Coordinates of C-alpha atoms and ligand atoms in Angstrom, one line a residue:
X1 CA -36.7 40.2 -89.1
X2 CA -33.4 39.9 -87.4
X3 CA -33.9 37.4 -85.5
X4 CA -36.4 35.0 -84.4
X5 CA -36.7 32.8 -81.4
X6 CA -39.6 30.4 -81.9
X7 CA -38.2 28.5 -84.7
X8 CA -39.7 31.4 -87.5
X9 CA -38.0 31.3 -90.8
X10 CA -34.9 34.5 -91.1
X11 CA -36.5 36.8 -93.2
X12 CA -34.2 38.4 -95.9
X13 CA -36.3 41.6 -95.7
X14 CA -35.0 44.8 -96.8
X15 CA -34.5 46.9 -93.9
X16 CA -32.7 49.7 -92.2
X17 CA -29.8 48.7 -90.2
X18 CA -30.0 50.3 -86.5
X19 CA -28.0 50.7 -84.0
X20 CA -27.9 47.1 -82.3
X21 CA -28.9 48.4 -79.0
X22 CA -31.9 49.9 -80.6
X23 CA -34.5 46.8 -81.2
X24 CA -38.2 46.3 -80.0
X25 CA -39.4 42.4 -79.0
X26 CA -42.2 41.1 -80.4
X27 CA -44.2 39.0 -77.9
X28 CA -47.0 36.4 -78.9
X29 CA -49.6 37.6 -76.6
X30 CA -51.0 33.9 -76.0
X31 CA -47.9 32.7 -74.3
X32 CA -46.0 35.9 -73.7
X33 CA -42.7 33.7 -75.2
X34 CA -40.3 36.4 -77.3
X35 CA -41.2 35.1 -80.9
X36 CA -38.5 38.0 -82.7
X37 CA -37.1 41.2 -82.7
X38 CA -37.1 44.2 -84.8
X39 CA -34.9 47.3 -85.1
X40 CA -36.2 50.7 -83.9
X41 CA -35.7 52.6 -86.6
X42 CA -34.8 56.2 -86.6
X43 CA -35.6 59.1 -88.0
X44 CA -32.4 59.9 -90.1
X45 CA -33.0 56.0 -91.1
X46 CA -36.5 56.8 -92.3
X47 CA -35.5 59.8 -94.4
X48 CA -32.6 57.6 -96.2
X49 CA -35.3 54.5 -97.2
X50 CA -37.7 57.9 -98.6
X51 CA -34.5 59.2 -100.7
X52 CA -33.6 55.2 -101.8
X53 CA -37.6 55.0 -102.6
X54 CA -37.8 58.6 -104.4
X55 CA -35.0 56.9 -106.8
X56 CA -36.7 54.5 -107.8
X57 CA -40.1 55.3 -107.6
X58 CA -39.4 57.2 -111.4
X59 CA -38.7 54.1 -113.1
X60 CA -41.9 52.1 -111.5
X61 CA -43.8 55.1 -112.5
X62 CA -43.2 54.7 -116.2
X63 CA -43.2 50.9 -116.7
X64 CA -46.6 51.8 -116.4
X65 CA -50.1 49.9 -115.0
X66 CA -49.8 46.7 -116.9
X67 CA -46.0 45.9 -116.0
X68 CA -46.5 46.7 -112.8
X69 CA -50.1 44.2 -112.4
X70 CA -47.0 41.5 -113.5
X71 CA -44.9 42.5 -110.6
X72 CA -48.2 42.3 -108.3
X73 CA -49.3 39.0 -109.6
X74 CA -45.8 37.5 -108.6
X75 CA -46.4 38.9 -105.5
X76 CA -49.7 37.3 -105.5
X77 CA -48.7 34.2 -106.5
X78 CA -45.8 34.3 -103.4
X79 CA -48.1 34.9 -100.8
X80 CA -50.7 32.1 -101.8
X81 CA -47.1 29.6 -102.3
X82 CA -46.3 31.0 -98.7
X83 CA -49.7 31.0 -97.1
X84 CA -49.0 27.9 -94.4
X85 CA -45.4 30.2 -93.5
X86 CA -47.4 33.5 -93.2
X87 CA -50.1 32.5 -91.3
X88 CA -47.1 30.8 -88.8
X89 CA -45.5 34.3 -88.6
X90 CA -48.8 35.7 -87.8
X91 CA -50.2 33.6 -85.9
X92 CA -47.0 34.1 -83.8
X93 CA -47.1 37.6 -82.7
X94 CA -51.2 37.9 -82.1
X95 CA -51.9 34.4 -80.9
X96 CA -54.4 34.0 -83.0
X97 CA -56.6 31.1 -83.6
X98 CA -55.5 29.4 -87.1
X99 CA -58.8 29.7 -89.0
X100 CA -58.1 33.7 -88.7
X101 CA -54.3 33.6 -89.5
X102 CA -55.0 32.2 -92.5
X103 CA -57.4 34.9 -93.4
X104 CA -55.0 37.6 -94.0
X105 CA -53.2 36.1 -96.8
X106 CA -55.9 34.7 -98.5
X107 CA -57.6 38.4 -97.8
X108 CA -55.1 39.8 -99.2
X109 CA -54.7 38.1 -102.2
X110 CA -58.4 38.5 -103.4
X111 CA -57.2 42.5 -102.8
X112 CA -53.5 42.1 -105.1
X113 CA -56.1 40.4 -107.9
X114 CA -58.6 43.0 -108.1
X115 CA -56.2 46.3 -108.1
X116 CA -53.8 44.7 -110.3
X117 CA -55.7 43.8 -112.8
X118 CA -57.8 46.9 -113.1
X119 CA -55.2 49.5 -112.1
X120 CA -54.9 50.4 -116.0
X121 CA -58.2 51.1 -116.8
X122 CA -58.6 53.1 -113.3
X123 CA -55.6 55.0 -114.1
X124 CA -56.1 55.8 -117.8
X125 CA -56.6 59.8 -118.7
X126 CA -59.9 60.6 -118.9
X127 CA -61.4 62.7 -121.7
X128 CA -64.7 64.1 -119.6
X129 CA -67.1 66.1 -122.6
X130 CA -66.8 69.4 -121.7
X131 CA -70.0 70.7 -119.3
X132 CA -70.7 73.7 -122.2
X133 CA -71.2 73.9 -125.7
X134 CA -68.8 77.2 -125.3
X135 CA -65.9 74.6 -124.1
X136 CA -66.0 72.0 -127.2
X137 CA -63.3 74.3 -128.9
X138 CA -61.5 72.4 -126.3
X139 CA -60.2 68.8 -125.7
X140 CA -60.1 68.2 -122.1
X141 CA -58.2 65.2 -120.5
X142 CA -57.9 64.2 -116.9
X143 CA -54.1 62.5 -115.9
X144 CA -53.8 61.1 -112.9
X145 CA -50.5 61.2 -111.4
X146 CA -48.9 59.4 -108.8
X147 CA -47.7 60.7 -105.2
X148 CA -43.5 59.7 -105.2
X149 CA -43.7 58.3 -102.1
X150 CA -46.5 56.4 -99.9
X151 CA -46.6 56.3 -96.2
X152 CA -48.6 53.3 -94.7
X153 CA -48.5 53.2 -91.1
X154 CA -50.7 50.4 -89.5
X155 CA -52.3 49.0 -86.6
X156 CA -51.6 45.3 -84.4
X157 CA -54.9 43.8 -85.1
X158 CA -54.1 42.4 -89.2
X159 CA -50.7 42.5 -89.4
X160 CA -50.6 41.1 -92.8
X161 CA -53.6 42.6 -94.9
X162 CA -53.7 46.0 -93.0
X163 CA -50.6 47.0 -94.7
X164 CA -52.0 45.1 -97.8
X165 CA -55.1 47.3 -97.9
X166 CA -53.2 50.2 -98.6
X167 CA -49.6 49.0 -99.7
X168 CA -51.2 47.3 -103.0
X169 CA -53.2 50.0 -104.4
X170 CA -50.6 52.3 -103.9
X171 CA -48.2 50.3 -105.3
X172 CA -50.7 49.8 -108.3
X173 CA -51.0 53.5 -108.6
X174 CA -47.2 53.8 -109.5
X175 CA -46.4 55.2 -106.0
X176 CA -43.6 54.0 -104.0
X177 CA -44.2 53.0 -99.9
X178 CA -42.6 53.4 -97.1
X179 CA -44.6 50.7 -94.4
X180 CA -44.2 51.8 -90.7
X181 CA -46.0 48.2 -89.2
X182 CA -46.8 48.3 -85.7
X183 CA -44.4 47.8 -83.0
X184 CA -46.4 45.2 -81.9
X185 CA -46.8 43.1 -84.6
X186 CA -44.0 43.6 -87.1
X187 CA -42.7 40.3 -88.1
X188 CA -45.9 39.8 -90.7
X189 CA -44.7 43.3 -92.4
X190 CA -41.2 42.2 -92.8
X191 CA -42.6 38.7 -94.5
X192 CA -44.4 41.1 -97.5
X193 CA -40.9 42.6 -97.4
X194 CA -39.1 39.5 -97.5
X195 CA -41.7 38.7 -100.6
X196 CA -41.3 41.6 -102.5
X197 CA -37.6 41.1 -102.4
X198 CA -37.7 37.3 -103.5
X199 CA -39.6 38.0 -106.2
X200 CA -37.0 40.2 -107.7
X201 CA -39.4 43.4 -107.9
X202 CA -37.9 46.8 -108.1
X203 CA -37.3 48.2 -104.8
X204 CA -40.1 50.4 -104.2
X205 CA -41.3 49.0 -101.0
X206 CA -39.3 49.4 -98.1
X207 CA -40.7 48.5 -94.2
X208 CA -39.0 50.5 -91.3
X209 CA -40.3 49.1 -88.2
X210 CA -40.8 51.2 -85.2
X211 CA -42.9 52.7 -82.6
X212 CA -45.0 56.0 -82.7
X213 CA -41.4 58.0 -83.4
X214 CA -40.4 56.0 -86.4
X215 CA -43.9 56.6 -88.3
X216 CA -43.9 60.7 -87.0
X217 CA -40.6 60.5 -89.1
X218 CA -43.0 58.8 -92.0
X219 CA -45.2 61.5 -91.6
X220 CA -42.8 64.1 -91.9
X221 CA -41.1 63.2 -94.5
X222 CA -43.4 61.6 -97.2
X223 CA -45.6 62.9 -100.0
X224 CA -49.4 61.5 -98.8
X225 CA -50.1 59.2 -95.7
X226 CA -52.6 56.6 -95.1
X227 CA -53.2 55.6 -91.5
X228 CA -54.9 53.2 -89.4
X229 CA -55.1 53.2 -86.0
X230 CA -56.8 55.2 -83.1
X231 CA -58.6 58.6 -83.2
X232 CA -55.7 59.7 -81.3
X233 CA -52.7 58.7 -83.1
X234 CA -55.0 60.0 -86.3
X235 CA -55.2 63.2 -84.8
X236 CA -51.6 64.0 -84.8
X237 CA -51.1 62.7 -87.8
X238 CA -53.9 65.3 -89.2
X239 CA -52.8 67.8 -87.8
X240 CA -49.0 67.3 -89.1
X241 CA -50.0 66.7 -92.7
X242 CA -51.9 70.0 -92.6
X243 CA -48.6 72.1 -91.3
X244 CA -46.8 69.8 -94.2
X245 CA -49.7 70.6 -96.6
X246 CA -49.4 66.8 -97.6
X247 CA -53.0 65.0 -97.9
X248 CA -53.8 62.0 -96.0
X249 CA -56.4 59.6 -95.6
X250 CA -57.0 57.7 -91.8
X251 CA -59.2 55.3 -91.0
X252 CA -59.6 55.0 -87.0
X253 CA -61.6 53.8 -84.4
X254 CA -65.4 52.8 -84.3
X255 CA -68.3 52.2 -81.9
X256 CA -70.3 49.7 -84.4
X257 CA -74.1 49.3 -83.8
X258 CA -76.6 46.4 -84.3
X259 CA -79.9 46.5 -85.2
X260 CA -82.1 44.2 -84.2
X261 CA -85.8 44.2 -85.7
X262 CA -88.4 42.5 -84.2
X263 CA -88.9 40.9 -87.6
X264 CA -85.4 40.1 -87.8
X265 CA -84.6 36.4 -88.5
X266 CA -83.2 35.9 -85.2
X267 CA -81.2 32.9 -85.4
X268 CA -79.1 34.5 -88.4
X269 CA -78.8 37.7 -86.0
X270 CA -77.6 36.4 -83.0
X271 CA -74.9 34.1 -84.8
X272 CA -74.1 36.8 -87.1
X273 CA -73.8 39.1 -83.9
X274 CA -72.0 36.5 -82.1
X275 CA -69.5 36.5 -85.0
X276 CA -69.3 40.3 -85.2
X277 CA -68.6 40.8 -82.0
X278 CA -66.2 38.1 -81.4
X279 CA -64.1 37.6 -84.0
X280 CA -60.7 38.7 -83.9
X281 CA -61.5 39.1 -80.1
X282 CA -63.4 41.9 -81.0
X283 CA -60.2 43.7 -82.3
X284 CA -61.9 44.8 -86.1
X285 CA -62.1 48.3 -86.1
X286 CA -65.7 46.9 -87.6
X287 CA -66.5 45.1 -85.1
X288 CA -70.3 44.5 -83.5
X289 CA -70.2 46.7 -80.1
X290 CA -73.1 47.7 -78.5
X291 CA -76.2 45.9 -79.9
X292 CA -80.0 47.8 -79.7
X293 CA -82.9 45.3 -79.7
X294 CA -86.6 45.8 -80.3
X295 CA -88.9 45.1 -77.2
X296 CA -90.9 42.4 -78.3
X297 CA -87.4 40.3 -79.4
X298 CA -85.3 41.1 -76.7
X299 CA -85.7 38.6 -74.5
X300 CA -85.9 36.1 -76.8
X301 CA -82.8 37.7 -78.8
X302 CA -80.8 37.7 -75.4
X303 CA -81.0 34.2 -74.8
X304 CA -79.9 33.1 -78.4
X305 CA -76.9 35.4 -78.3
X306 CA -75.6 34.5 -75.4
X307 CA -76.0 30.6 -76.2
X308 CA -73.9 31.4 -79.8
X309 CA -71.2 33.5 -77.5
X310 CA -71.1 30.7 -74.6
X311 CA -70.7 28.2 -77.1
X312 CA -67.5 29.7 -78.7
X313 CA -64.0 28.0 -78.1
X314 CA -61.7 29.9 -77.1
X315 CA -57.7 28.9 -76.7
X316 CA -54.7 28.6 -78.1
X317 CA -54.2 26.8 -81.8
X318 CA -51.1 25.6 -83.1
X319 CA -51.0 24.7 -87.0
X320 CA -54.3 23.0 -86.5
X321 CA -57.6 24.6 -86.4
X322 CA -59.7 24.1 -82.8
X323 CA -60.8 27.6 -81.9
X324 CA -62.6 30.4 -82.2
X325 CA -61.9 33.0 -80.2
X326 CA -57.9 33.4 -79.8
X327 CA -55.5 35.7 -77.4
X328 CA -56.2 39.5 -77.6
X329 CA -53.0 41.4 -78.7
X330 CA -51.5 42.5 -75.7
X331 CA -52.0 43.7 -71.8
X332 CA -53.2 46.9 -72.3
X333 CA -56.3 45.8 -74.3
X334 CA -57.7 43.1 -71.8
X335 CA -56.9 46.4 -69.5
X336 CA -59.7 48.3 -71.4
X337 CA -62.0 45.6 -71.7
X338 CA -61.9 44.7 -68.4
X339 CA -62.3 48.7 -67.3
X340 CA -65.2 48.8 -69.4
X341 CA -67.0 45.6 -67.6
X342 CA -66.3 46.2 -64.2
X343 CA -67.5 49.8 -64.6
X344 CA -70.5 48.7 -66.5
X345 CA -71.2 46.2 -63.6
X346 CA -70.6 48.8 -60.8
X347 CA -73.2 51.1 -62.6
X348 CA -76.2 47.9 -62.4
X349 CA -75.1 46.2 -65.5
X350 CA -75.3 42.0 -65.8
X351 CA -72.7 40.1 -67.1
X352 CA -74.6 36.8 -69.0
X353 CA -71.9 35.1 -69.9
X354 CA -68.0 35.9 -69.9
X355 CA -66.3 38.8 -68.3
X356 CA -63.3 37.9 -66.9
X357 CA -59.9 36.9 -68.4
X358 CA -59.0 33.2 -68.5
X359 CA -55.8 31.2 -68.7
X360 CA -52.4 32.2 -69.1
X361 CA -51.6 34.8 -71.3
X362 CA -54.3 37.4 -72.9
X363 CA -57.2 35.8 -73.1
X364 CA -60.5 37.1 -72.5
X365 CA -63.8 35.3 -72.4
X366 CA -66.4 36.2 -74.3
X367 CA -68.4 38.7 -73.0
X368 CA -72.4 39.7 -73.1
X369 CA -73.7 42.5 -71.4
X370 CA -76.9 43.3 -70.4
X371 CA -79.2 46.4 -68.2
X372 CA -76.5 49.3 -69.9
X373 CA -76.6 52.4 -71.1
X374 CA -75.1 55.5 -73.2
X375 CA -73.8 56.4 -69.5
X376 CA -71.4 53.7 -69.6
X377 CA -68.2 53.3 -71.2
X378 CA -68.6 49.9 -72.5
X379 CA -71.1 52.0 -75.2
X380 CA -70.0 55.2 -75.5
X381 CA -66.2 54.3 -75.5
X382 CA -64.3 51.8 -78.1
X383 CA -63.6 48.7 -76.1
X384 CA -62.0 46.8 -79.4
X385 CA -62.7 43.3 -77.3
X386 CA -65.0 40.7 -76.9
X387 CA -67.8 42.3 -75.7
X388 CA -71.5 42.2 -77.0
X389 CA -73.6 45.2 -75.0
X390 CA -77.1 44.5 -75.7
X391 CA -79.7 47.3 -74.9
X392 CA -83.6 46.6 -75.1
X393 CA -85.0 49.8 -77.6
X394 CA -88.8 50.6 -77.8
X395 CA -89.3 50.7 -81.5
X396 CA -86.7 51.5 -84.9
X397 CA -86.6 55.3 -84.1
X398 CA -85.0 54.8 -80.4
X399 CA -82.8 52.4 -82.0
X400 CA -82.2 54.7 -84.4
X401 CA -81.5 57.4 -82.3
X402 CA -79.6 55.8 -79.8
X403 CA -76.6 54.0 -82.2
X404 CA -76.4 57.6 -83.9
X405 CA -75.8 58.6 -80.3
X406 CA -72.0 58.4 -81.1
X407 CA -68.6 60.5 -82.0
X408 CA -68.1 57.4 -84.3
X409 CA -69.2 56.5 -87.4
X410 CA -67.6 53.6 -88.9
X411 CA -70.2 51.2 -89.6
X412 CA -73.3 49.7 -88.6
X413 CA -75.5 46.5 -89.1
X414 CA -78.8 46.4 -89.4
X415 CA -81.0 42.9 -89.0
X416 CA -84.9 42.7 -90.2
X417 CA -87.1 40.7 -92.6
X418 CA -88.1 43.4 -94.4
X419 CA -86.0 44.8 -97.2
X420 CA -87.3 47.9 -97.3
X421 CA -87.2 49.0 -93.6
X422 CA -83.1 47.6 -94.0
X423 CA -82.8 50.4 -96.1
X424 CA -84.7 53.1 -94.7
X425 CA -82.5 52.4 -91.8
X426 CA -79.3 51.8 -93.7
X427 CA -79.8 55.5 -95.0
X428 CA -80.5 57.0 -91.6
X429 CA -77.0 55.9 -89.7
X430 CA -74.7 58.2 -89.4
X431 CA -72.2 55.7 -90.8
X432 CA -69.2 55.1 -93.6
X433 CA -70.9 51.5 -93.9
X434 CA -73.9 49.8 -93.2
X435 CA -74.5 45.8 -94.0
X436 CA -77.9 44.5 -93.5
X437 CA -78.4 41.0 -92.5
X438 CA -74.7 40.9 -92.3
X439 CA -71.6 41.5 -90.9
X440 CA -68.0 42.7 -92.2
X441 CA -69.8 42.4 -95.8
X442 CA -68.7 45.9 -97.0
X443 CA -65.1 44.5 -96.2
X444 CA -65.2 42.3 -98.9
X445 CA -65.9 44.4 -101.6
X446 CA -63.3 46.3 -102.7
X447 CA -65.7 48.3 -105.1
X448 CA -67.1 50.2 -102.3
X449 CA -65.1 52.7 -100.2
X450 CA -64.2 51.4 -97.0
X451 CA -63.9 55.3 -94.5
X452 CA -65.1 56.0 -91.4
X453 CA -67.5 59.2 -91.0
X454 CA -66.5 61.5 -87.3
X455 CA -64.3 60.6 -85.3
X456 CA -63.8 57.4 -87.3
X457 CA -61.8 58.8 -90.1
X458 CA -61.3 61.3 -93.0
X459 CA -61.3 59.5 -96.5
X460 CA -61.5 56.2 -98.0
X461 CA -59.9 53.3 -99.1
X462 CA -60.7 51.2 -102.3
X463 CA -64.2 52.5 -104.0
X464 CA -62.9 50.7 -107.3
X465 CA -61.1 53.7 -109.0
X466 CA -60.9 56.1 -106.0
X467 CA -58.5 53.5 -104.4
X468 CA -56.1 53.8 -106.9
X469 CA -56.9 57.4 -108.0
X470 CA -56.4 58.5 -104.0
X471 CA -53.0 57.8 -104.2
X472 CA -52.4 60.0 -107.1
X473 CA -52.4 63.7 -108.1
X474 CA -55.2 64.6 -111.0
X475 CA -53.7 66.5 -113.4
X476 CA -56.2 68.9 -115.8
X477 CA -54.8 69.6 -119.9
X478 CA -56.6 71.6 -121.9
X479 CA -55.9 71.8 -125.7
X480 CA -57.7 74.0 -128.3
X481 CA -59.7 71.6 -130.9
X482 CA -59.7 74.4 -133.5
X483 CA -56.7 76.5 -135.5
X484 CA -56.3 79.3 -133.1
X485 CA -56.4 82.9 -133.5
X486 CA -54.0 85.5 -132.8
X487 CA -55.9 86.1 -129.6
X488 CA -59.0 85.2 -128.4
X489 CA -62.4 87.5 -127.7
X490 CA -61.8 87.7 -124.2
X491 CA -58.1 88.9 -123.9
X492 CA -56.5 92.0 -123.2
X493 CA -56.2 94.7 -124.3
X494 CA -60.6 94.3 -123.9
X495 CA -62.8 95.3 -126.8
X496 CA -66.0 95.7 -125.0
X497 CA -68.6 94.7 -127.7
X498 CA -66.0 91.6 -127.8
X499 CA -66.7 91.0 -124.3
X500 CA -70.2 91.6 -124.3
X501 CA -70.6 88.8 -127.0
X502 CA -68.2 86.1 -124.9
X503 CA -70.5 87.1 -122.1
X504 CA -73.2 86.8 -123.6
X505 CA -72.7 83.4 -125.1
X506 CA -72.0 82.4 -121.5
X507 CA -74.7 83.4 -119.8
X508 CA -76.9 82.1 -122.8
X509 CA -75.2 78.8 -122.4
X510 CA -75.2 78.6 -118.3
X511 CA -78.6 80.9 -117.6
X512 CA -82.7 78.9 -117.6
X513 CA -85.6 81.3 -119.6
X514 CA -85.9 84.8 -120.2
X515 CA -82.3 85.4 -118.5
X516 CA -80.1 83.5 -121.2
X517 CA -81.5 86.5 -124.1
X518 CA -82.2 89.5 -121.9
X519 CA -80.0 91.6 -123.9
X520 CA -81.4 95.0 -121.9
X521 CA -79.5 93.7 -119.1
X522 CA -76.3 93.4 -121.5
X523 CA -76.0 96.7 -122.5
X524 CA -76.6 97.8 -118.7
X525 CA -73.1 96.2 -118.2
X526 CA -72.0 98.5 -121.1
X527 CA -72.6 101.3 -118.5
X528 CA -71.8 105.0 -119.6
X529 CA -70.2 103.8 -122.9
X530 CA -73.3 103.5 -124.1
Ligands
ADP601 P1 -52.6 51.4 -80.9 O1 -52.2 52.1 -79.6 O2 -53.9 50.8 -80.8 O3 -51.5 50.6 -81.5 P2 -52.0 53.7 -82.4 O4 -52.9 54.6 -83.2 O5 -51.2 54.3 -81.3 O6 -52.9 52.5 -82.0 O7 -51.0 53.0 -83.4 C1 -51.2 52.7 -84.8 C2 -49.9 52.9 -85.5 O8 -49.5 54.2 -85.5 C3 -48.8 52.1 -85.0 O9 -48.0 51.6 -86.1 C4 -48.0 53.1 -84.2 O10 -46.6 52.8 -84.1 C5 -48.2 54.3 -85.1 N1 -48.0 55.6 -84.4 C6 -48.2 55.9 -83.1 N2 -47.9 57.2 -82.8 C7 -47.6 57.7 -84.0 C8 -47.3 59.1 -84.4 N3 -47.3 60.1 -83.5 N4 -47.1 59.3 -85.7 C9 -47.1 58.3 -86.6 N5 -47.4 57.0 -86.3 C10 -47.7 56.7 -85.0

């Protein structure tokens, strides 16, 4: 942060110093009062901080997985000291309501606990027994080795715990990271930085803040690169990791579904709904957004949904909890949502409650939506806002069909009484996620993996080992258990009876039946030497 305007701590962040013409202001979207401003770093700036990082990134490699969990645990311990400061900075650039700026600390420590803590034992070699008799002449071992340098390029709508997601099991792996926050909410970034620094770690995190040029010079220039964000953006980003040949993970947009059965308990549903759709403002990539509903609930569904939804408050919190339902992050999303309504209403579509912005600044009521369909964009397109779609569905099948009716695949909810049909549907969505009876569940357990399948992304994070292991290069050794010959069976220059026997002991080894002995067919491969 170089400066701030709303009273917001100076930051003592490590940055990249611009050219002072070159700065991006961050807005909160609640008042539209300038609350900082950033520097727009460029792309000769980005490939310094990746040479600083490559540096250093040798010696937090080799104080290995238990030094470095000390070095997270400070950090830990920092963000739950600074948690009232955070959530201030937070709260500033999204307008959020205070219950959910408080989140992404607390989030994010329950994230820095688990990886750091565990990163040793996901990160130790691996001695996997060997999948033939043939290969126990060998010791195998599986080293997992970390990528130099990290790119983590985020989205608006957590500005504290997206980067934290990814930053802290990379950081756990031994990796170093380059952040690239997004323009739009930056000064929450430049607080982890501002942490990291205060706690005296080695310098192995470094933020540039930026717009879409400052992160294409992350992609270009660093050694694996997790993304959040649209299809879009991810797209580009796909496609110039593949000319780099540098892997990459991305987690984009989503199209969530709700189930509703008609033996669903349907209070829990509609205020679990309600909570799905509208929290955040509907800006989760997870969030509830179109809703199918058996026929013989529906109506009764409907009117308990839109109760919970009327019923929200929605407005602008200072340090004290009142709301629910806060700003949304800028102009352009009430834009979309409000495309996305009025085209839904020009095609026959009711609006029950909600569906138009309110007050000054971005806020956006609360929105159900009734008589739609997959004609409309308010279900076939991401609206990220607070909108609630609710179709009527003739049995689970439709429903079925219908939310797999979608270029997304992020995840899903499904709501019954019946534990078994939870399941069978669970298993039938085309989905990286499904919760049953509940929302954002899957979010909160850092043992699952948390990807996207379509449209929605390519990879993972967390999974309990894979979210360390991701950020890392597996490395296979091989050493002989045995005093070794002067050559083996099976090298050159070839004795063919040799052969035949290594062969032999193969296919005996690999083959089922008859085939694992048919020595005939041996001595075939012998062909005229015979
Ligand atoms: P949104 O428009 O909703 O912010 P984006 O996918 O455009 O979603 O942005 C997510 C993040 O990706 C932001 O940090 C943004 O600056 C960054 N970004 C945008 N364009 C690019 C790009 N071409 N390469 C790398 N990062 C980008």
């Amino acid at each position: 942060m170089t400066k701030t305007e709303s009273g917001q701590p100076e930051s003592t962040a490590k940055t990249v110093d611009p050219p002072a013409d070159s700065e991006i202001r961050v807005l909160n979207p609640a008042t539209g009062e300038v609350v900082g401003s950033v520097p727009d770093t460029t792309a000769e700036q980005v490939v310094a901080a990746i040479a600083e990082l490559r540096e250093h990134q040798r010696a937090w490699q080799a104080i290995g997985a238990d030094e470095r969990k000390e070095w997270l645990l400070e950090l830990q311990d920092w963000i739950i000291d600074n948690t009232e400061v955070l959530a201030d900075v937070l709260q500033s650039e999204t307008g959020k309501p205070r219950v959910d700026s408080l989140i992404d600390p607390i989030f994010g420590s329950d994230l820095i606990g688990y990886y750091a803590r565990r990163a040793a034992k996901f990160l130790a070699d691996e001695h996997p027994a060997p999948h033939s008799p043939l290969a126990r002449v060998k010791r195998l071992t599986t080293v997992f080795e970390p990528y130099p340098v990290v790119g983590v390029i985020t989205p608006w709508n957590f500005p504290l715990a997206m980067p934290l997601l990814d930053v802290i099991p990379a950081l756990a792996a031994g990796a170093a990271v380059i952040l690239k926050p997004s323009e739009v909410t930056p000064l929450s970034a430049l607080e982890l930085a501002r942490g990291w620094a205060e706690i005296g770690a080695p310098p192995v995190l470094s933020v540039v803040t930026g717009a879409g040029a400052t992160g294409a010079a992350v992609v270009e220039h660093a050694d694996y690169i997790q993304f959040t964000g649209s299809t879009a953006t991810g797209r580009r980003i796909a496609a110039a990791c593949a000319t780099r040949m540098v892997p990459y993970s991305l987690e984009l947009g989503g199209k969530d579904p709700a189930i509703v059965l008609a033996d669903a308990d349907l209070d829990r549903a509609a205020h679990g709904i309600a909570f799905g759709g509208m929290f955040n403002s509907g800006q989760v990539c997870i969030s509830v957004e179109r809703v199918y509903v058996e026929a013989p609930v529906y109506d009764e569904f409907v009117a308990k949904l839109t109760a919970n939804v009327k019923a929200l408050r929605q407005g602008r919190d200072d340090r004290t909890p009142r709301n629910d339902v806060g700003a949304m992050a800028n102009e352009s999303q009430v834009g979309i949502v409000a495309r996305h309504i009025d085209e839904a209403v020009a095609a026959g579509a009711k609006v029950l409650t909600g569906g138009k912005r309110t007050g000054v600044g971005t806020f956006f009521e609360p929105t159900v939506l009734v008589d739609v369909d997959h004609s409309m964009s308010c279900i076939s397109e991401e609206t990220f806002g607070p909108t609630l779609p609710v179709m009527k569905v003739a049995d689970e099948a439709e429903a079925i069909r219908l939310a797999n009716d979608s270029v997304y695949g992020l995840s899903a909810t499904v709501w019954t009484g019946d534990k078994a049909r939870g399941e069978r549907v669970a298993r039938a969505l085309n989905a990286g996620a499904v919760n049953i009876n509940d929302v954002f569940a899957n979010l909160f357990n850092f043992a699952l993996p948390m990807g996207g399948w379509g449209d929605s992304g390519v990879g993972a994070r967390w999974g309990g080992p894979n979210g360390v292991r991701k950020y890392c290069r597996a490395k296979a050794i091989t050493a002989p258990m045995l005093p070794t010959q002067e050559r083996e069976l099976t090298w050159m220059p070839y004795d063919l009876n040799k052969i035949l026997i290594g062969l032999g002991a193969m296919r005996a080894a690999g083959a089922r039946g008859m085939r694992r002995i048919d020595i005939g067919a041996l001595l075939r491969l012998k062909g005229d030497n015979r």
